[in-house]
Short mmCIF file of C-alpha atoms and ligand atoms in Angstrom, two decimals:
data_model
loop_
_atom_site.label_atom_id
_atom_site.label_comp_id
_atom_site.label_asym_id
_atom_site.label_seq_id
_atom_site.Cartn_x
_atom_site.Cartn_y
_atom_site.Cartn_z
CA MET A 13 -133.62 1.19 59.97
CA GLN A 14 -134.62 2.38 56.72
CA THR A 15 -136.17 -0.95 55.68
CA LYS A 16 -138.07 -0.82 58.94
CA ASN A 17 -139.48 2.42 58.28
CA THR A 18 -140.57 1.35 54.76
CA MET A 19 -142.18 -1.83 55.87
CA ALA A 20 -144.09 -0.04 58.43
CA LEU A 21 -145.26 2.56 55.95
CA LEU A 22 -146.21 -0.16 53.59
CA GLY A 23 -148.08 -1.88 56.42
CA LEU A 24 -150.02 1.21 57.17
CA LEU A 25 -150.77 1.64 53.53
CA THR A 26 -152.27 -1.67 53.22
CA LEU A 27 -154.33 -1.32 56.38
CA LEU A 28 -155.77 1.88 54.95
CA LEU A 29 -156.47 0.46 51.56
CA CYS A 30 -158.29 -2.66 53.28
CA GLU A 31 -160.22 -0.21 55.41
CA LEU A 32 -161.15 1.71 52.27
CA MET A 33 -162.12 -1.47 50.44
CA THR A 34 -164.34 -2.63 53.45
CA VAL A 35 -166.09 0.73 53.45
CA VAL A 36 -166.66 0.68 49.73
CA ASN A 37 -167.68 -3.28 50.04
CA SER A 38 -169.98 -2.53 52.92
CA ASN A 39 -171.67 0.07 51.12
CA ARG A 40 -172.42 -2.14 48.21
CA ILE A 41 -173.54 -4.93 50.38
CA GLU A 42 -175.78 -2.43 52.13
CA ALA A 43 -177.13 -1.13 48.70
CA LEU A 44 -177.73 -4.68 47.47
CA ARG A 45 -179.67 -5.30 50.67
CA ILE A 46 -181.69 -2.13 50.18
CA MET A 47 -182.46 -3.05 46.58
CA ASP A 48 -183.52 -6.58 47.36
CA GLY A 49 -186.23 -5.13 49.27
CA THR A 50 -186.99 -2.01 47.01
CA PRO A 51 -185.59 -2.54 43.41
CA VAL A 52 -185.25 0.44 41.15
CA ILE A 53 -188.20 1.77 39.01
CA ASP A 54 -186.46 3.56 36.33
CA GLY A 55 -188.17 6.24 34.12
CA HIS A 56 -186.74 5.91 30.75
CA ASN A 57 -185.08 2.93 28.81
CA ASP A 58 -184.84 2.70 24.90
CA LEU A 59 -184.60 -1.05 24.38
CA PRO A 60 -187.52 -1.11 22.22
CA TRP A 61 -185.75 1.30 19.88
CA GLN A 62 -182.75 -1.03 19.81
CA LEU A 63 -185.02 -3.89 18.89
CA LEU A 64 -186.33 -1.94 15.95
CA SER A 65 -182.88 -0.66 15.03
CA LYS A 66 -181.19 -4.13 15.26
CA PHE A 67 -183.96 -6.63 14.38
CA ASN A 68 -186.54 -4.76 12.67
CA ASN A 69 -188.85 -5.76 15.81
CA GLN A 70 -188.38 -9.35 14.80
CA LEU A 71 -188.23 -10.77 18.40
CA ASN A 72 -187.73 -14.21 17.24
CA LYS A 73 -184.21 -13.35 16.04
CA ALA A 74 -183.42 -11.47 19.30
CA ASP A 75 -182.18 -13.19 22.46
CA LEU A 76 -182.64 -10.77 25.44
CA PHE A 77 -180.54 -13.16 27.50
CA THR A 78 -177.35 -13.06 25.43
CA LEU A 79 -177.84 -9.73 23.66
CA ASN A 80 -174.38 -8.05 24.43
CA ASP A 81 -174.28 -4.84 22.51
CA THR A 82 -176.85 -3.09 24.34
CA HIS A 83 -177.02 -1.53 27.82
CA THR A 84 -179.87 -3.68 28.65
CA ASN A 85 -180.35 -7.48 28.75
CA ILE A 86 -182.24 -9.85 31.19
CA PRO A 87 -179.12 -10.78 33.13
CA LYS A 88 -178.09 -7.35 33.62
CA LEU A 89 -181.53 -6.23 34.55
CA ILE A 90 -181.43 -8.89 37.32
CA GLU A 91 -178.00 -7.96 38.52
CA GLY A 92 -178.95 -4.44 38.54
CA ARG A 93 -181.95 -5.04 40.79
CA VAL A 94 -184.29 -3.55 38.18
CA GLY A 95 -187.96 -3.91 39.56
CA GLY A 96 -189.80 -1.64 37.21
CA GLN A 97 -188.99 0.01 34.00
CA PHE A 98 -190.84 2.51 31.66
CA TRP A 99 -189.89 1.09 28.40
CA ALA A 100 -189.91 4.19 25.66
CA ALA A 101 -192.30 3.80 22.72
CA TYR A 102 -190.01 6.31 20.88
CA VAL A 103 -190.16 7.13 17.43
CA PRO A 104 -187.98 9.80 15.84
CA CYS A 105 -189.32 13.35 15.01
CA ASP A 106 -188.98 12.77 11.32
CA THR A 107 -192.06 10.65 11.35
CA GLN A 108 -194.03 13.69 12.46
CA GLY A 109 -196.99 14.33 9.99
CA LYS A 110 -195.97 11.10 8.27
CA ASP A 111 -196.36 7.66 9.80
CA ALA A 112 -195.59 8.56 13.67
CA VAL A 113 -198.92 6.97 14.77
CA LYS A 114 -198.34 3.75 12.97
CA ARG A 115 -194.61 3.70 14.13
CA THR A 116 -195.56 4.30 17.71
CA LEU A 117 -198.16 1.41 17.64
CA GLU A 118 -195.32 -0.80 16.43
CA GLN A 119 -193.13 0.05 19.34
CA ILE A 120 -196.04 -0.51 21.79
CA ASP A 121 -196.42 -3.60 20.21
CA VAL A 122 -192.86 -4.90 20.51
CA ILE A 123 -193.20 -4.12 24.10
CA HIS A 124 -195.93 -6.12 24.64
CA ARG A 125 -194.42 -8.85 22.76
CA MET A 126 -191.43 -8.68 24.91
CA CYS A 127 -193.52 -9.36 28.00
CA GLU A 128 -195.14 -12.40 26.09
CA LYS A 129 -192.02 -13.91 24.90
CA TYR A 130 -190.28 -13.72 28.43
CA PRO A 131 -193.06 -14.16 30.79
CA ALA A 132 -190.78 -15.21 33.65
CA ASN A 133 -188.81 -11.96 33.48
CA PHE A 134 -191.15 -9.30 32.30
CA GLN A 135 -194.70 -8.46 33.29
CA CYS A 136 -196.42 -5.78 31.52
CA VAL A 137 -198.43 -3.70 33.82
CA ASP A 138 -200.46 -0.43 33.74
CA SER A 139 -201.12 0.51 37.36
CA THR A 140 -199.37 0.88 40.74
CA ALA A 141 -201.02 -2.20 41.90
CA GLY A 142 -199.73 -3.99 38.69
CA ILE A 143 -196.09 -2.74 39.61
CA ALA A 144 -196.40 -4.07 43.20
CA GLU A 145 -197.74 -7.54 42.03
CA ALA A 146 -194.81 -7.66 39.46
CA ILE A 147 -192.22 -6.96 41.90
CA ARG A 148 -193.72 -9.49 44.26
CA ASN A 149 -193.54 -11.99 41.36
CA LYS A 150 -189.77 -11.00 40.94
CA LYS A 151 -190.38 -9.86 37.63
CA VAL A 152 -189.55 -6.47 35.82
CA ALA A 153 -192.77 -4.48 35.94
CA SER A 154 -192.95 -3.25 32.45
CA LEU A 155 -194.70 0.02 31.72
CA ILE A 156 -194.91 1.99 28.37
CA GLY A 157 -194.06 5.62 27.95
CA VAL A 158 -194.69 7.53 24.56
CA GLU A 159 -191.69 9.75 23.96
CA GLY A 160 -193.04 12.92 22.19
CA GLY A 161 -196.28 14.27 21.56
CA HIS A 162 -195.72 14.01 17.72
CA SER A 163 -196.61 10.50 18.39
CA MET A 164 -200.51 11.10 18.94
CA ASP A 165 -200.69 13.53 15.65
CA SER A 166 -202.45 16.02 17.65
CA ASN A 167 -205.54 13.76 17.95
CA LEU A 168 -207.25 13.03 21.27
CA GLY A 169 -208.73 9.86 19.90
CA VAL A 170 -205.20 8.57 19.48
CA LEU A 171 -204.11 9.76 22.88
CA ARG A 172 -207.05 7.75 24.43
CA THR A 173 -206.22 4.70 22.28
CA PHE A 174 -202.71 4.77 23.55
CA TYR A 175 -204.05 4.72 27.27
CA HIS A 176 -206.10 1.75 26.37
CA LEU A 177 -203.11 0.04 25.03
CA GLY A 178 -201.30 0.55 28.23
CA VAL A 179 -199.45 3.61 27.85
CA ARG A 180 -198.92 5.41 31.00
CA TYR A 181 -196.96 8.52 30.50
CA MET A 182 -196.40 10.77 27.44
CA THR A 183 -193.30 12.99 27.07
CA LEU A 184 -195.14 16.04 25.59
CA THR A 185 -192.42 16.47 23.03
CA HIS A 186 -189.18 14.82 21.76
CA SER A 187 -186.71 17.19 20.08
CA CYS A 188 -189.03 18.96 17.82
CA ASN A 189 -192.10 21.26 18.11
CA VAL A 190 -195.44 19.67 18.05
CA PRO A 191 -198.40 21.92 16.79
CA TRP A 192 -199.57 22.40 20.33
CA VAL A 193 -196.49 22.41 22.28
CA ASP A 194 -192.71 23.62 22.26
CA ASN A 195 -189.56 21.46 22.75
CA TRP A 196 -186.18 22.20 24.56
CA LEU A 197 -184.61 23.18 21.41
CA VAL A 198 -186.61 26.45 21.57
CA ASP A 199 -184.41 27.27 24.56
CA THR A 200 -181.01 26.77 22.56
CA GLY A 201 -182.28 28.87 19.80
CA SER A 202 -182.27 26.11 17.23
CA ASP A 203 -186.01 25.97 17.02
CA PRO A 204 -188.24 28.86 16.64
CA PRO A 205 -190.99 29.24 19.48
CA LYS A 206 -194.34 28.15 18.11
CA SER A 207 -197.00 27.91 20.82
CA ASN A 208 -194.89 29.72 23.61
CA GLY A 209 -195.00 26.70 25.96
CA LEU A 210 -198.58 24.96 25.71
CA SER A 211 -201.21 26.19 23.28
CA GLU A 212 -204.74 26.25 24.30
CA PHE A 213 -205.30 22.72 22.78
CA GLY A 214 -202.01 21.75 24.52
CA LYS A 215 -203.68 22.56 27.80
CA LYS A 216 -206.65 20.30 26.81
CA VAL A 217 -204.20 17.46 26.08
CA ILE A 218 -203.00 17.93 29.67
CA LEU A 219 -206.36 17.81 31.22
CA GLU A 220 -207.36 14.82 28.91
CA MET A 221 -204.31 12.85 30.20
CA ASN A 222 -205.19 13.81 33.79
CA ARG A 223 -208.79 12.61 33.37
CA LEU A 224 -207.22 9.23 31.60
CA GLY A 225 -204.69 8.72 34.40
CA MET A 226 -201.66 9.11 32.08
CA ILE A 227 -198.62 10.79 33.66
CA VAL A 228 -197.45 14.03 32.08
CA ASP A 229 -193.66 13.71 31.30
CA LEU A 230 -191.65 16.95 30.91
CA ALA A 231 -188.33 15.59 29.72
CA HIS A 232 -187.39 17.22 26.24
CA VAL A 233 -189.98 20.01 26.59
CA SER A 234 -189.04 23.96 26.65
CA GLU A 235 -188.77 25.75 29.84
CA LYS A 236 -191.96 27.60 29.29
CA THR A 237 -193.69 24.26 28.49
CA MET A 238 -192.47 22.93 31.91
CA ARG A 239 -193.92 25.98 33.75
CA ASP A 240 -197.29 25.91 31.86
CA ALA A 241 -197.73 22.12 32.49
CA LEU A 242 -196.85 22.52 36.01
CA GLU A 243 -199.55 25.01 36.30
CA VAL A 244 -202.15 23.35 34.25
CA SER A 245 -201.80 19.69 35.41
CA GLN A 246 -204.27 18.61 37.97
CA ALA A 247 -201.95 15.72 39.02
CA PRO A 248 -198.04 15.75 39.74
CA VAL A 249 -195.87 15.54 36.73
CA ILE A 250 -192.42 13.58 36.21
CA PHE A 251 -189.24 14.39 34.28
CA SER A 252 -188.57 10.92 33.10
CA HIS A 253 -185.02 11.31 32.13
CA SER A 254 -183.57 14.92 32.89
CA SER A 255 -180.74 16.24 35.18
CA ALA A 256 -179.82 19.15 37.10
CA PHE A 257 -179.30 22.50 34.97
CA LYS A 258 -177.14 23.97 37.75
CA LEU A 259 -174.62 21.15 37.21
CA CYS A 260 -174.64 21.22 33.62
CA ASN A 261 -176.46 24.08 31.76
CA ASN A 262 -178.00 22.07 29.05
CA ALA A 263 -181.72 22.94 27.99
CA ARG A 264 -182.56 19.26 28.59
CA ASN A 265 -182.03 19.72 32.29
CA VAL A 266 -184.23 21.30 34.94
CA LYS A 267 -183.42 24.77 36.47
CA ASP A 268 -183.50 25.17 40.25
CA ASP A 269 -186.57 27.54 40.35
CA VAL A 270 -188.44 24.81 38.22
CA LEU A 271 -187.18 22.19 40.69
CA GLN A 272 -188.72 24.19 43.43
CA ILE A 273 -192.03 24.16 41.68
CA VAL A 274 -191.78 20.43 41.23
CA LYS A 275 -191.24 20.20 44.91
CA ALA A 276 -194.32 22.26 45.57
CA LYS A 277 -196.27 20.12 43.23
CA LYS A 278 -195.00 16.94 44.65
CA GLY A 279 -193.47 15.84 41.07
CA LEU A 280 -190.47 13.91 40.31
CA VAL A 281 -187.23 14.40 38.43
CA MET A 282 -185.66 11.07 37.44
CA VAL A 283 -182.00 11.59 36.78
CA ASN A 284 -180.56 11.01 33.17
CA PHE A 285 -177.22 9.48 33.05
CA TYR A 286 -176.22 10.74 29.58
CA ASN A 287 -172.64 11.96 29.84
CA ASN A 288 -173.58 15.20 27.97
CA TYR A 289 -176.39 16.08 30.33
CA VAL A 290 -174.25 14.96 33.34
CA THR A 291 -171.06 17.06 32.76
CA CYS A 292 -171.93 18.82 29.46
CA GLY A 293 -168.88 16.94 28.10
CA ASN A 294 -168.38 13.63 26.47
CA SER A 295 -167.10 12.08 29.56
CA ALA A 296 -168.59 11.50 33.05
CA ASN A 297 -168.52 9.02 35.94
CA LEU A 298 -170.60 7.56 38.47
CA SER A 299 -169.56 10.26 40.99
CA ASP A 300 -170.80 13.09 38.69
CA VAL A 301 -174.26 11.37 38.42
CA ALA A 302 -174.28 11.29 42.25
CA ASP A 303 -173.84 15.04 42.27
CA HIS A 304 -177.00 15.36 40.36
CA PHE A 305 -178.72 13.28 42.97
CA ASP A 306 -177.35 15.26 45.69
CA HIS A 307 -178.19 18.58 44.14
CA ILE A 308 -181.90 17.68 43.21
CA LYS A 309 -182.27 16.38 46.69
CA ARG A 310 -180.81 19.62 48.08
CA ILE A 311 -183.19 21.85 46.03
CA ALA A 312 -186.34 19.70 45.69
CA GLY A 313 -186.04 17.35 48.45
CA TYR A 314 -185.38 13.58 48.49
CA GLU A 315 -189.19 12.98 47.70
CA SER A 316 -188.77 14.59 44.15
CA VAL A 317 -185.75 12.62 42.81
CA GLY A 318 -185.39 9.24 41.10
CA PHE A 319 -183.51 7.28 38.35
CA GLY A 320 -184.22 7.96 34.62
CA GLY A 321 -180.84 6.40 33.15
CA ASP A 322 -181.91 6.76 29.45
CA TYR A 323 -179.95 3.45 28.82
CA ASP A 324 -179.96 2.29 25.17
CA GLY A 325 -181.11 5.73 24.05
CA VAL A 326 -177.65 7.55 24.37
CA PRO A 327 -174.19 6.91 22.66
CA ARG A 328 -172.29 7.64 25.99
CA VAL A 329 -172.99 6.70 29.54
CA PRO A 330 -170.68 7.34 32.60
CA LYS A 331 -167.67 5.38 33.77
CA GLY A 332 -169.02 3.01 36.53
CA LEU A 333 -172.60 3.05 34.94
CA GLU A 334 -171.89 1.23 31.69
CA ASP A 335 -175.17 -0.74 31.85
CA VAL A 336 -178.41 -1.43 33.69
CA SER A 337 -176.50 -3.85 36.21
CA LYS A 338 -174.81 -0.78 37.70
CA TYR A 339 -177.52 0.83 39.78
CA PRO A 340 -176.28 -0.82 42.97
CA ASP A 341 -172.98 0.98 42.55
CA LEU A 342 -174.65 4.28 42.34
CA VAL A 343 -176.85 3.43 45.27
CA ALA A 344 -173.62 2.48 47.21
CA GLU A 345 -172.02 5.82 46.35
CA LEU A 346 -175.22 7.63 47.70
CA LEU A 347 -174.99 5.60 50.92
CA ARG A 348 -171.33 6.72 51.20
CA ARG A 349 -172.46 10.25 50.64
CA GLY A 350 -174.90 10.00 53.73
CA TRP A 351 -178.21 9.19 52.06
CA THR A 352 -180.43 7.22 54.49
CA GLN A 353 -182.43 4.06 53.58
CA THR A 354 -185.58 5.97 53.67
CA GLU A 355 -184.35 8.42 51.19
CA LEU A 356 -183.00 5.85 48.88
CA GLU A 357 -186.00 3.82 48.88
CA ALA A 358 -187.94 7.10 47.95
CA ALA A 359 -185.66 7.72 45.09
CA LEU A 360 -185.56 4.13 43.93
CA ALA A 361 -189.19 3.37 43.86
CA SER A 362 -191.61 5.09 46.33
CA ASN A 363 -191.37 8.48 44.79
CA LEU A 364 -192.58 7.18 41.27
CA LEU A 365 -195.21 5.01 43.03
CA ARG A 366 -196.53 8.08 44.95
CA VAL A 367 -196.88 10.22 41.83
CA PHE A 368 -198.45 7.37 39.87
CA LYS A 369 -200.85 6.75 42.68
CA GLU A 370 -201.64 10.48 42.81
CA VAL A 371 -202.15 10.35 39.03
CA GLU A 372 -204.67 7.42 39.37
CA GLU A 373 -206.52 9.17 42.04
CA THR A 374 -206.96 12.37 40.10
CA SER A 375 -208.30 10.36 37.24
CA ASN A 376 -210.82 8.72 39.56
CA ARG A 377 -211.81 12.21 40.81
CA MET A 378 -212.19 13.36 37.22
CA HIS A 379 -214.17 10.18 36.26
CA SER A 380 -217.38 11.93 35.89
CA LEU A 381 -216.13 14.56 33.30
CA GLN A 382 -216.75 14.02 29.74
CA PRO A 383 -213.77 13.22 27.41
CA VAL A 384 -212.26 16.32 25.83
CA ASP A 385 -213.50 15.86 22.07
CA GLU A 386 -212.88 19.41 20.54
CA PRO A 387 -210.31 18.65 17.82
CA ILE A 388 -207.25 20.83 16.96
CA HIS A 389 -207.82 23.51 14.30
CA TYR A 390 -207.50 22.05 10.82
CA GLU A 391 -205.07 24.63 9.93
CA GLU A 392 -202.64 23.15 12.53
CA ILE A 393 -202.32 19.79 10.93
CA LYS A 394 -203.22 20.55 7.38
CA GLY A 395 -200.76 18.63 5.15
CA ASP A 396 -200.21 15.98 2.22
CA CYS A 397 -200.24 13.02 4.40
CA ARG A 398 -203.54 13.57 6.11
CA THR A 399 -207.13 13.63 4.89
CA SER A 400 -209.71 16.13 6.35
CA TYR A 401 -212.56 13.80 7.13
CA GLY A 402 -214.79 15.36 9.95
CA TYR A 403 -213.50 18.75 9.63
CA ASN A 404 -215.84 19.75 6.56
CA ILE A 405 -218.63 19.67 9.09
CA GLU A 406 -217.20 22.23 11.28
CA THR A 407 -214.99 24.39 9.17
CA GLY A 408 -217.13 24.81 6.08
CA SER A 409 -216.49 24.50 2.40
CA ALA A 410 -212.86 25.84 2.64
CA VAL A 411 -211.63 22.50 3.92
CA LEU A 412 -214.11 20.08 1.99
CA PRO A 413 -212.29 17.31 0.56
CA HIS A 414 -211.46 17.52 -3.28
CA VAL A 415 -214.37 15.35 -4.49
CA GLY A 416 -216.59 17.19 -2.14
CA LYS A 417 -215.95 20.47 -3.58
CA GLY A 418 -216.38 19.24 -7.15
CA LEU A 419 -219.79 17.84 -6.12
CA LEU A 420 -220.88 21.03 -4.55
CA LEU A 421 -219.94 23.11 -7.79
CA VAL A 422 -222.08 20.55 -9.78
CA CYS A 423 -225.02 20.68 -7.32
CA LEU A 424 -224.74 24.63 -7.48
CA PHE A 425 -224.75 24.57 -11.23
CA TYR A 426 -227.77 22.58 -11.40
CA ALA A 427 -229.68 24.69 -8.60
CA LEU A 428 -228.88 27.79 -10.58
CA PHE A 429 -229.34 26.67 -14.18
CA LEU A 430 -231.74 23.86 -14.16
C1 NAG B 504 -171.84 -11.11 21.59
O1 NAG B 504 -173.10 -11.91 20.85
C2 NAG B 504 -172.64 -12.43 19.52
C3 NAG B 504 -173.83 -12.97 19.12
O2 NAG B 504 -174.47 -14.00 19.91
C4 NAG B 504 -171.45 -13.44 19.78
O3 NAG B 504 -171.16 -13.84 18.44
C5 NAG B 504 -170.27 -12.63 20.33
O4 NAG B 504 -169.15 -13.55 20.39
C6 NAG B 504 -170.67 -12.08 21.65
N1 NAG B 504 -169.59 -11.21 22.18
C7 NAG B 504 -169.21 -11.35 23.38
C8 NAG B 504 -168.10 -10.42 23.79
O5 NAG B 504 -169.59 -11.90 24.32
C1 NAG B 505 -165.15 11.81 38.30
O1 NAG B 505 -164.82 12.65 37.48
C2 NAG B 505 -164.52 14.09 38.16
C3 NAG B 505 -164.54 15.09 37.10
O2 NAG B 505 -165.73 15.22 36.37
C4 NAG B 505 -163.31 13.87 38.94
O3 NAG B 505 -163.12 15.23 39.67
C5 NAG B 505 -163.47 12.63 39.90
O4 NAG B 505 -162.26 12.64 40.61
C6 NAG B 505 -163.82 11.53 39.20
N1 NAG B 505 -164.10 10.53 40.11
C7 NAG B 505 -163.82 9.22 39.96
C8 NAG B 505 -164.17 8.27 41.33
O5 NAG B 505 -163.28 8.86 39.03
ZN1 ZN B 506 -185.32 11.20 25.48
#
């Protein structure tokens, strides 16, 4: 009798387990079906930084098919149904005021060379039309995002040149203040406020980005900067890799009232998978990340949420989301939580495409405007690693180059005494 009961119980358990497996499996199959039609466009991946760190950008020495100590390689991208990726042209804050511009150019170059070396897998593009074409060609649409305003060295000529090189978003700061904009560490108290959000010059940078058609990215900025940029920008903005503050009160994440402004402005928050921004601890799992998707959808709507994994830019990623091959598992979990196909397609790709299109249209509308050419005040960028050419015309003898000053004195001497 007892054996019979045990047997029955075992049978029931097996049945339940099978049922569960089938549900899990069917969600995964459905996720793959959706992603085969609409592959993910992710907001932020730091593979270029890995190429610098591991190979000093010698792509000849790197094999992106067999690379196995990174979150990203070509087989994983294919398995993960990645259709588009903003590759970060990231250089650390300690380059600020030194070789930031050169270092950034070097990272932009390595992204271009990655597309050239693997033409069957990557297609470098710089427009919504380009993204669609690359996806049709079954390649990863490869876009460039510059991570941190320090990269443009407070110079609008450099910003415009970045645009010409294909850069389509700039994160206003990384983890340091820039002469014209404050970063998130201001909100933790570890950096002093400087511009209190965006300075007047900072607002001009935003408008020039709008005019060019470069997306404004607010990951890494202070809360006041978020609010200023959301107010000033003529086009929707993104957070390329940030999560929900309500679930993890880290200043890198986005507060609910800011999420509501993002919704009103038709912008986009692309969820960061970094454990410490997901749970505020060192460990996290796929389900914790799904909570951020649910929360942002609840507050800002499904049209304002996206994927911004931050792969290869962080030391810890959640259990179940170990590398870029795992996006379908997250989509399966969202299906389990009741997300519809329409909502998932929005989060995977169409939200980003909508924002980018809006940015392109804003640029077209602003096309007749002259480029902003008023430079930042010299005092803001004065330093040993910069010359002052140009500024002597506008700011008078106080900033004349050394030789110029000497020459002026000689002239003065002659004028007075000869
Ligand atoms: C990773 O790649 C290196 C270099 O190609 C190789 O020596 C190593 O065996 C690989 N490791 C694994 C776990 O595949
Ligand atoms: C994920 O982690 C949370 C705690 O953050 C835990 O409650 C949950 O059971 C975990 N889920 C899975 C599927 O491991
Ligand atoms: Zn970052």
